[in-house]
């Protein structure tokens, strides 16, 4: 039987959360100058956490899967229409899943891979077509993956890395590439470390920076995937081991890494941040977040201004200003900390924040809009 403690560590949307920090314990200590505003939006059709949210070419957002509560997973999906600010139902997936990865392909379709189903992870794959509003099953991945990373390469193919394949806190070191021309997966040589809840960011030169995550323990290591050689190469390590963090590409090509947790999970949530410089292959410390947070969206949104939006795991929404090197708090806040929520930049530059859960396993249907 799937152990409940594994849900707390490895499962993409943890269950028993009674040891989470109280809202009154938040230590808001840094610059409180507001940058942008957070306002509540329309509700989702279903409360969701650990779902996916993908911007479609026509400006709508596909919301897929996730959970209502522990072991109550969705196959359903819905669409956000920015013109009306409302959600409407669309076709359902064949598999109810949580903690999956979703990526927009160059064709305009959305690839859905892996996740957790019932008491185990899955190797199943589906493709959503906005033109028909339907999901189609595709050939399976080479291994099961719960909370993997799926990263669109410049070629249009998709790099799939890590994730959990069995009943343990850690992930796997395996990786594969989904070839869009054939709808087939190609297994790659393994990464240098097993990882789950890592981040994967495409650099300006087309390589992919893979940071942190958890194998037997939470790791500080990072590596680079080169699509030209199909190989992973170690690069400098972070100053702090972390997983369930977020990563954002800065306009100058560096990568911001923020928040996350150590092996203590809920009791190890961090407010620290660091920056990776591809020119030196090393990490350096950055100013701290205004609040400790983990279980964050994998990718932090880069705003049109070049600022990086960090949301989730806290009531506060923050923006990182590369010019000052500081995190600034947006005006307004969510009504509770939201873990495994999503953030999606819309066509007008605002950011849609959806779902998540607070200090228990009950997901919310609430949404918020960040206005720069």
CSV table of C-alpha atoms in Angstrom, one decimal:
chain,number,residue,atom,x,y,z
A,1,UNK,CA,0.0,0.0,0.0
A,2,UNK,CA,1.2,3.5,-0.9
A,3,UNK,CA,2.6,5.0,2.3
A,4,UNK,CA,1.2,8.3,3.3
A,5,UNK,CA,4.5,9.7,4.3
A,6,UNK,CA,5.7,9.3,0.7
A,7,UNK,CA,2.9,11.6,-0.4
A,8,UNK,CA,4.3,14.2,2.0
A,9,UNK,CA,7.7,14.1,0.3
A,10,UNK,CA,7.6,12.7,-3.2
A,11,UNK,CA,4.0,12.9,-4.2
A,12,UNK,CA,3.3,16.0,-6.2
A,13,UNK,CA,0.5,17.1,-4.1
A,14,UNK,CA,1.1,16.1,-0.5
A,15,UNK,CA,-1.6,14.9,1.8
A,16,UNK,CA,-1.2,15.3,5.6
A,17,UNK,CA,0.0,18.9,6.0
A,18,UNK,CA,-0.7,19.6,9.7
A,19,UNK,CA,2.9,20.5,10.4
A,20,UNK,CA,2.9,23.4,7.9
A,21,UNK,CA,3.9,26.8,9.2
A,22,UNK,CA,1.1,29.0,10.5
A,23,UNK,CA,0.3,32.2,8.6
A,24,UNK,CA,1.0,34.2,11.7
A,25,UNK,CA,4.5,32.8,11.7
A,26,UNK,CA,5.5,34.6,8.5
A,27,UNK,CA,8.5,36.7,8.8
A,28,UNK,CA,8.1,39.6,6.4
A,29,UNK,CA,11.2,41.6,6.9
A,30,UNK,CA,12.5,43.1,3.7
A,31,UNK,CA,11.6,45.9,1.3
A,32,UNK,CA,7.8,46.1,1.2
A,33,UNK,CA,7.7,48.5,-1.8
A,34,UNK,CA,4.8,47.2,-3.9
A,35,UNK,CA,5.5,46.2,-7.5
A,36,UNK,CA,2.3,45.3,-9.3
A,37,UNK,CA,-1.1,44.3,-7.8
A,38,UNK,CA,-2.8,41.0,-7.0
A,39,UNK,CA,-6.5,40.8,-7.4
A,40,UNK,CA,-8.9,37.9,-7.1
A,41,UNK,CA,-10.3,36.4,-10.3
A,42,UNK,CA,-13.2,34.1,-11.3
A,43,UNK,CA,-13.2,30.7,-9.7
A,44,UNK,CA,-12.2,27.5,-11.5
A,45,UNK,CA,-14.9,25.0,-12.3
A,46,UNK,CA,-13.3,22.6,-9.9
A,47,UNK,CA,-10.9,23.2,-7.0
A,48,UNK,CA,-7.5,22.0,-8.1
A,49,UNK,CA,-3.9,21.6,-6.8
A,50,UNK,CA,-0.9,20.2,-8.6
A,51,UNK,CA,-2.6,20.6,-11.9
A,52,UNK,CA,-1.1,22.1,-15.1
A,53,UNK,CA,-1.8,25.5,-16.8
A,54,UNK,CA,-0.7,26.1,-20.3
A,55,UNK,CA,-1.0,29.2,-22.4
A,56,UNK,CA,-2.5,28.3,-25.8
A,57,UNK,CA,-1.7,30.2,-29.1
A,58,UNK,CA,-5.1,31.9,-29.1
A,59,UNK,CA,-4.5,33.3,-25.6
A,60,UNK,CA,-6.7,30.9,-23.7
A,61,UNK,CA,-5.2,28.8,-20.9
A,62,UNK,CA,-5.6,25.0,-20.6
A,63,UNK,CA,-6.1,23.9,-17.0
A,64,UNK,CA,-5.7,20.1,-16.8
A,65,UNK,CA,-5.9,17.4,-14.1
A,66,UNK,CA,-4.8,17.9,-10.5
A,67,UNK,CA,-6.5,17.0,-7.3
A,68,UNK,CA,-9.4,18.1,-5.1
A,69,UNK,CA,-7.8,16.4,-2.1
A,70,UNK,CA,-5.4,13.5,-1.5
A,71,UNK,CA,-6.4,10.5,-3.7
A,72,UNK,CA,-9.2,12.5,-5.4
A,73,UNK,CA,-7.7,13.2,-8.8
A,74,UNK,CA,-9.1,14.8,-11.9
A,75,UNK,CA,-9.2,13.7,-15.5
A,76,UNK,CA,-11.2,16.8,-16.3
A,77,UNK,CA,-9.8,20.0,-17.9
A,78,UNK,CA,-11.1,23.5,-18.4
A,79,UNK,CA,-10.2,26.6,-20.4
A,80,UNK,CA,-9.6,30.1,-19.1
A,81,UNK,CA,-10.9,32.8,-21.5
A,82,UNK,CA,-9.1,36.1,-20.8
A,83,UNK,CA,-11.7,38.2,-22.7
A,84,UNK,CA,-14.4,37.2,-20.2
A,85,UNK,CA,-12.3,36.2,-17.2
A,86,UNK,CA,-14.3,33.0,-17.0
A,87,UNK,CA,-13.6,29.2,-17.1
A,88,UNK,CA,-15.4,26.7,-19.3
A,89,UNK,CA,-15.2,22.9,-19.6
A,90,UNK,CA,-13.3,21.2,-22.4
A,91,UNK,CA,-12.6,17.5,-23.1
A,92,UNK,CA,-11.2,15.2,-20.4
A,93,UNK,CA,-8.0,13.2,-20.3
A,94,UNK,CA,-8.1,9.5,-20.5
A,95,UNK,CA,-6.2,9.3,-17.2
A,96,UNK,CA,-6.9,11.1,-14.0
A,97,UNK,CA,-3.5,12.5,-12.9
A,98,UNK,CA,-1.8,14.9,-10.6
A,99,UNK,CA,1.8,16.2,-10.6
A,100,UNK,CA,2.2,15.7,-14.3
A,101,UNK,CA,4.0,18.0,-16.7
A,102,UNK,CA,2.5,19.9,-19.6
A,103,UNK,CA,4.2,21.7,-22.5
A,104,UNK,CA,3.0,23.7,-25.5
A,105,UNK,CA,4.3,22.2,-28.7
A,106,UNK,CA,5.2,24.3,-31.8
A,107,UNK,CA,2.1,22.8,-33.4
A,108,UNK,CA,-0.1,24.5,-30.9
A,109,UNK,CA,-1.1,21.3,-29.2
A,110,UNK,CA,-0.3,20.5,-25.5
A,111,UNK,CA,1.7,17.4,-24.5
A,112,UNK,CA,0.8,15.9,-21.1
A,113,UNK,CA,3.2,13.4,-19.6
A,114,UNK,CA,3.4,11.3,-16.4
A,115,UNK,CA,2.1,12.3,-13.0
A,116,UNK,CA,0.6,10.3,-10.2
A,117,UNK,CA,-2.4,8.0,-10.6
A,118,UNK,CA,-3.9,6.4,-7.6
A,119,UNK,CA,-1.0,5.0,-5.5
A,120,UNK,CA,1.7,5.1,-8.2
A,121,UNK,CA,3.2,7.2,-10.9
A,122,UNK,CA,2.4,6.7,-14.6
A,123,UNK,CA,4.2,6.5,-17.9
A,124,UNK,CA,1.1,7.5,-19.9
A,125,UNK,CA,1.1,10.4,-22.3
A,126,UNK,CA,-1.7,12.4,-23.9
A,127,UNK,CA,-2.0,15.2,-26.5
A,128,UNK,CA,-4.6,18.0,-26.3
A,129,UNK,CA,-5.7,19.6,-29.5
A,130,UNK,CA,-7.3,23.1,-29.0
A,131,UNK,CA,-9.0,22.8,-32.4
A,132,UNK,CA,-11.1,19.8,-31.3
A,133,UNK,CA,-11.0,20.3,-27.5
A,134,UNK,CA,-10.0,16.6,-27.1
A,135,UNK,CA,-7.1,14.6,-25.6
A,136,UNK,CA,-5.6,11.7,-27.6
A,137,UNK,CA,-3.5,9.0,-26.0
A,138,UNK,CA,0.1,8.7,-27.3
A,139,UNK,CA,2.8,6.0,-26.9
A,140,UNK,CA,4.1,5.7,-23.4
A,141,UNK,CA,7.3,7.0,-22.0
A,142,UNK,CA,10.2,4.5,-21.2
A,143,UNK,CA,9.6,4.7,-17.4
A,144,UNK,CA,6.9,6.0,-15.0
A,145,UNK,CA,7.4,9.5,-13.9
A,146,UNK,CA,5.6,11.5,-11.1
A,147,UNK,CA,6.4,15.2,-11.1
A,148,UNK,CA,8.9,15.1,-14.0
A,149,UNK,CA,10.1,18.2,-15.9
A,150,UNK,CA,9.0,18.6,-19.6
A,151,UNK,CA,11.1,21.2,-21.4
A,152,UNK,CA,10.5,22.4,-25.0
A,153,UNK,CA,13.8,22.5,-26.9
A,154,UNK,CA,14.5,24.9,-29.7
A,155,UNK,CA,14.1,22.0,-32.2
A,156,UNK,CA,10.5,21.6,-31.1
A,157,UNK,CA,11.1,18.3,-29.4
A,158,UNK,CA,10.6,17.9,-25.7
A,159,UNK,CA,13.2,16.9,-23.0
A,160,UNK,CA,11.7,14.8,-20.2
A,161,UNK,CA,13.8,14.5,-17.0
A,162,UNK,CA,13.5,12.8,-13.7
A,163,UNK,CA,10.4,12.3,-11.7
A,164,UNK,CA,9.4,9.5,-9.2
A,165,UNK,CA,8.9,6.0,-10.5
A,166,UNK,CA,8.0,4.1,-7.3
A,167,UNK,CA,7.1,4.3,-3.7
A,168,UNK,CA,10.0,6.3,-2.3
A,169,UNK,CA,10.8,10.0,-1.7
A,170,UNK,CA,13.4,10.3,-4.5
A,171,UNK,CA,13.3,10.5,-8.2
A,172,UNK,CA,15.1,8.7,-11.1
A,173,UNK,CA,18.2,9.8,-13.1
A,174,UNK,CA,16.7,8.7,-16.4
A,175,UNK,CA,15.7,11.1,-19.2
A,176,UNK,CA,14.2,10.9,-22.7
A,177,UNK,CA,13.3,13.1,-25.6
A,178,UNK,CA,9.8,13.2,-27.2
A,179,UNK,CA,10.1,13.6,-31.0
A,180,UNK,CA,7.2,15.6,-32.3
A,181,UNK,CA,7.6,14.4,-35.9
A,182,UNK,CA,7.1,10.8,-34.9
A,183,UNK,CA,5.2,11.0,-31.5
A,184,UNK,CA,7.8,8.7,-30.1
A,185,UNK,CA,10.3,8.8,-27.2
A,186,UNK,CA,14.0,8.3,-27.4
A,187,UNK,CA,15.8,7.2,-24.2
A,188,UNK,CA,18.9,9.2,-23.3
A,189,UNK,CA,22.0,8.5,-21.2
A,190,UNK,CA,21.1,9.2,-17.6
A,191,UNK,CA,21.6,12.4,-15.7
A,192,UNK,CA,24.4,12.6,-13.2
A,193,UNK,CA,21.9,12.6,-10.3
A,194,UNK,CA,18.4,11.2,-9.6
A,195,UNK,CA,15.9,14.0,-9.3
A,196,UNK,CA,12.3,14.7,-8.5
A,197,UNK,CA,10.8,18.3,-8.1
A,198,UNK,CA,13.8,19.8,-9.8
A,199,UNK,CA,13.7,22.7,-12.3
A,200,UNK,CA,14.7,22.7,-16.0
A,201,UNK,CA,15.3,26.0,-17.7
A,202,UNK,CA,16.2,26.6,-21.4
A,203,UNK,CA,19.2,28.9,-21.6
A,204,UNK,CA,19.7,31.5,-24.4
A,205,UNK,CA,22.1,29.1,-26.2
A,206,UNK,CA,19.5,26.3,-26.3
A,207,UNK,CA,21.1,24.2,-23.5
A,208,UNK,CA,18.9,23.2,-20.6
A,209,UNK,CA,19.9,23.9,-17.0
A,210,UNK,CA,18.6,21.3,-14.6
A,211,UNK,CA,18.9,22.3,-10.9
A,212,UNK,CA,18.3,20.5,-7.6
A,213,UNK,CA,15.6,18.0,-6.9
A,214,UNK,CA,15.7,14.9,-4.7
A,215,UNK,CA,17.3,11.5,-5.2
A,216,UNK,CA,18.2,9.6,-2.0
A,217,UNK,CA,18.5,13.1,-0.5
A,218,UNK,CA,17.9,16.6,-1.6
A,219,UNK,CA,20.7,17.7,-3.9
A,220,UNK,CA,22.6,21.0,-4.6
A,221,UNK,CA,24.0,19.6,-7.9
A,222,UNK,CA,23.1,21.0,-11.3
A,223,UNK,CA,23.8,19.9,-14.8
A,224,UNK,CA,23.4,21.0,-18.4
A,225,UNK,CA,21.7,19.1,-21.2
A,226,UNK,CA,23.1,19.8,-24.7
A,227,UNK,CA,20.6,19.0,-27.5
A,228,UNK,CA,23.5,18.8,-30.0
A,229,UNK,CA,25.3,16.0,-28.2
A,230,UNK,CA,22.3,14.6,-26.3
A,231,UNK,CA,24.5,14.5,-23.2
A,232,UNK,CA,24.3,15.8,-19.6
A,233,UNK,CA,27.3,17.6,-18.2
A,234,UNK,CA,27.8,18.6,-14.6
A,235,UNK,CA,28.1,22.3,-13.9
A,236,UNK,CA,28.6,24.3,-10.6
A,237,UNK,CA,26.5,23.3,-7.6
A,238,UNK,CA,24.1,25.5,-5.7
A,239,UNK,CA,25.2,26.9,-2.4
A,240,UNK,CA,22.1,25.3,-0.8
A,241,UNK,CA,20.5,21.9,-1.6
A,242,UNK,CA,16.9,22.4,-2.5
A,243,UNK,CA,13.8,20.9,-4.3
A,244,UNK,CA,10.3,22.1,-4.9
A,245,UNK,CA,11.8,25.4,-5.8
A,246,UNK,CA,11.2,27.7,-8.7
A,247,UNK,CA,13.5,29.0,-11.5
A,248,UNK,CA,13.2,32.0,-13.8
A,249,UNK,CA,15.3,33.1,-16.8
A,250,UNK,CA,16.5,36.6,-16.4
A,251,UNK,CA,16.7,38.9,-19.4
A,252,UNK,CA,20.6,38.9,-19.3
A,253,UNK,CA,20.6,35.1,-19.6
A,254,UNK,CA,21.3,34.2,-16.0
A,255,UNK,CA,18.8,32.0,-14.0
A,256,UNK,CA,17.2,32.9,-10.7
A,257,UNK,CA,16.6,30.0,-8.3
A,258,UNK,CA,14.3,30.8,-5.4
A,259,UNK,CA,12.7,29.1,-2.4
A,260,UNK,CA,12.2,25.3,-2.1
A,261,UNK,CA,12.9,23.0,0.8
A,262,UNK,CA,15.5,20.6,2.2
A,263,UNK,CA,15.0,17.0,3.4
A,264,UNK,CA,12.7,18.3,6.2
A,265,UNK,CA,10.1,19.3,3.6
A,266,UNK,CA,7.4,21.4,5.4
A,267,UNK,CA,9.8,22.3,8.2
A,268,UNK,CA,12.6,23.1,5.8
A,269,UNK,CA,11.0,25.7,3.6
A,270,UNK,CA,13.5,28.4,2.5
A,271,UNK,CA,13.5,32.1,1.7
A,272,UNK,CA,17.0,31.9,0.2
A,273,UNK,CA,17.7,32.5,-3.5
A,274,UNK,CA,20.7,32.3,-5.8
A,275,UNK,CA,21.6,33.0,-9.4
A,276,UNK,CA,23.3,30.8,-12.0
A,277,UNK,CA,25.6,32.5,-14.5
A,278,UNK,CA,26.1,30.4,-17.7
A,279,UNK,CA,29.3,32.3,-18.5
A,280,UNK,CA,31.0,31.1,-15.4
A,281,UNK,CA,29.0,27.9,-14.7
A,282,UNK,CA,28.6,28.9,-11.1
A,283,UNK,CA,25.9,30.0,-8.6
A,284,UNK,CA,26.1,33.1,-6.4
A,285,UNK,CA,23.9,34.1,-3.5
A,286,UNK,CA,21.0,36.5,-4.2
A,287,UNK,CA,18.9,38.6,-1.8
A,288,UNK,CA,16.4,36.6,0.2
A,289,UNK,CA,12.7,36.3,-0.5
A,290,UNK,CA,10.4,38.1,1.9
A,291,UNK,CA,8.9,34.8,2.9
A,292,UNK,CA,9.9,31.2,3.1
A,293,UNK,CA,8.1,29.1,0.4
A,294,UNK,CA,8.2,25.8,-1.3
A,295,UNK,CA,6.0,23.6,-3.6
A,296,UNK,CA,6.3,26.3,-6.2
A,297,UNK,CA,5.6,26.4,-9.9
A,298,UNK,CA,8.6,25.0,-11.7
A,299,UNK,CA,9.1,28.1,-13.8
A,300,UNK,CA,8.8,31.7,-12.5
A,301,UNK,CA,7.3,34.0,-15.0
A,302,UNK,CA,9.5,36.7,-16.6
A,303,UNK,CA,7.4,39.9,-16.9
A,304,UNK,CA,7.7,42.3,-19.8
A,305,UNK,CA,9.7,44.6,-17.6
A,306,UNK,CA,12.3,41.9,-17.0
A,307,UNK,CA,11.2,41.4,-13.4
A,308,UNK,CA,10.6,37.8,-12.3
A,309,UNK,CA,7.3,36.9,-10.6
A,310,UNK,CA,7.4,34.4,-7.7
A,311,UNK,CA,4.1,33.1,-6.4
A,312,UNK,CA,2.9,30.1,-4.4
A,313,UNK,CA,3.7,28.7,-1.0
A,314,UNK,CA,2.8,32.0,0.7
A,315,UNK,CA,0.1,34.6,0.8
A,316,UNK,CA,2.6,37.1,-0.6
A,317,UNK,CA,3.4,37.6,-4.3
A,318,UNK,CA,6.9,38.9,-4.9
A,319,UNK,CA,8.8,40.2,-7.9
A,320,UNK,CA,12.6,40.0,-8.3
A,321,UNK,CA,14.2,43.2,-9.7
A,322,UNK,CA,17.5,42.4,-11.4
A,323,UNK,CA,18.5,46.0,-11.3
A,324,UNK,CA,18.4,46.2,-7.5
A,325,UNK,CA,18.9,42.5,-6.8
A,326,UNK,CA,15.9,42.6,-4.4
A,327,UNK,CA,12.6,40.9,-4.0
A,328,UNK,CA,9.7,43.4,-3.7
A,329,UNK,CA,6.2,42.6,-2.5
A,330,UNK,CA,3.2,43.2,-4.8
A,331,UNK,CA,0.2,45.1,-3.5
A,332,UNK,CA,-2.6,42.9,-2.4
A,333,UNK,CA,-2.2,39.2,-1.4
A,334,UNK,CA,-3.9,35.9,-1.7
A,335,UNK,CA,-6.1,34.9,1.2
A,336,UNK,CA,-3.9,32.0,2.2
A,337,UNK,CA,-0.6,30.3,1.2
A,338,UNK,CA,-1.2,28.2,-1.9
A,339,UNK,CA,1.1,25.2,-2.6
A,340,UNK,CA,1.4,23.6,-6.0
A,341,UNK,CA,-0.6,26.4,-7.6
A,342,UNK,CA,0.2,27.6,-11.2
A,343,UNK,CA,1.3,30.9,-12.7
A,344,UNK,CA,0.8,31.6,-16.4
A,345,UNK,CA,1.6,34.8,-18.3
A,346,UNK,CA,-1.3,36.0,-20.4
A,347,UNK,CA,-1.2,37.9,-23.7
A,348,UNK,CA,-1.6,41.3,-22.1
A,349,UNK,CA,1.3,40.7,-19.7
A,350,UNK,CA,-0.7,40.0,-16.6
A,351,UNK,CA,-0.3,36.6,-14.9
A,352,UNK,CA,-3.0,34.1,-14.0
A,353,UNK,CA,-2.5,32.4,-10.7
A,354,UNK,CA,-4.8,29.3,-10.1
A,355,UNK,CA,-5.6,26.8,-7.4
A,356,UNK,CA,-3.2,25.2,-4.9
A,357,UNK,CA,-3.8,24.2,-1.3
A,358,UNK,CA,-2.9,25.8,2.0
A,359,UNK,CA,-1.9,23.9,5.2
A,360,UNK,CA,-4.1,20.9,4.5
A,361,UNK,CA,-4.9,18.8,1.4
A,362,UNK,CA,-8.0,20.6,0.4
A,363,UNK,CA,-7.5,22.4,-2.9
A,364,UNK,CA,-9.1,25.7,-3.8
A,365,UNK,CA,-10.9,26.8,-6.8
A,366,UNK,CA,-9.9,30.4,-6.3
A,367,UNK,CA,-7.8,32.3,-8.8
A,368,UNK,CA,-5.9,35.6,-8.8
A,369,UNK,CA,-4.6,37.9,-11.5
A,370,UNK,CA,-1.3,39.7,-11.0
A,371,UNK,CA,-1.2,43.0,-12.8
A,372,UNK,CA,2.3,44.5,-13.4
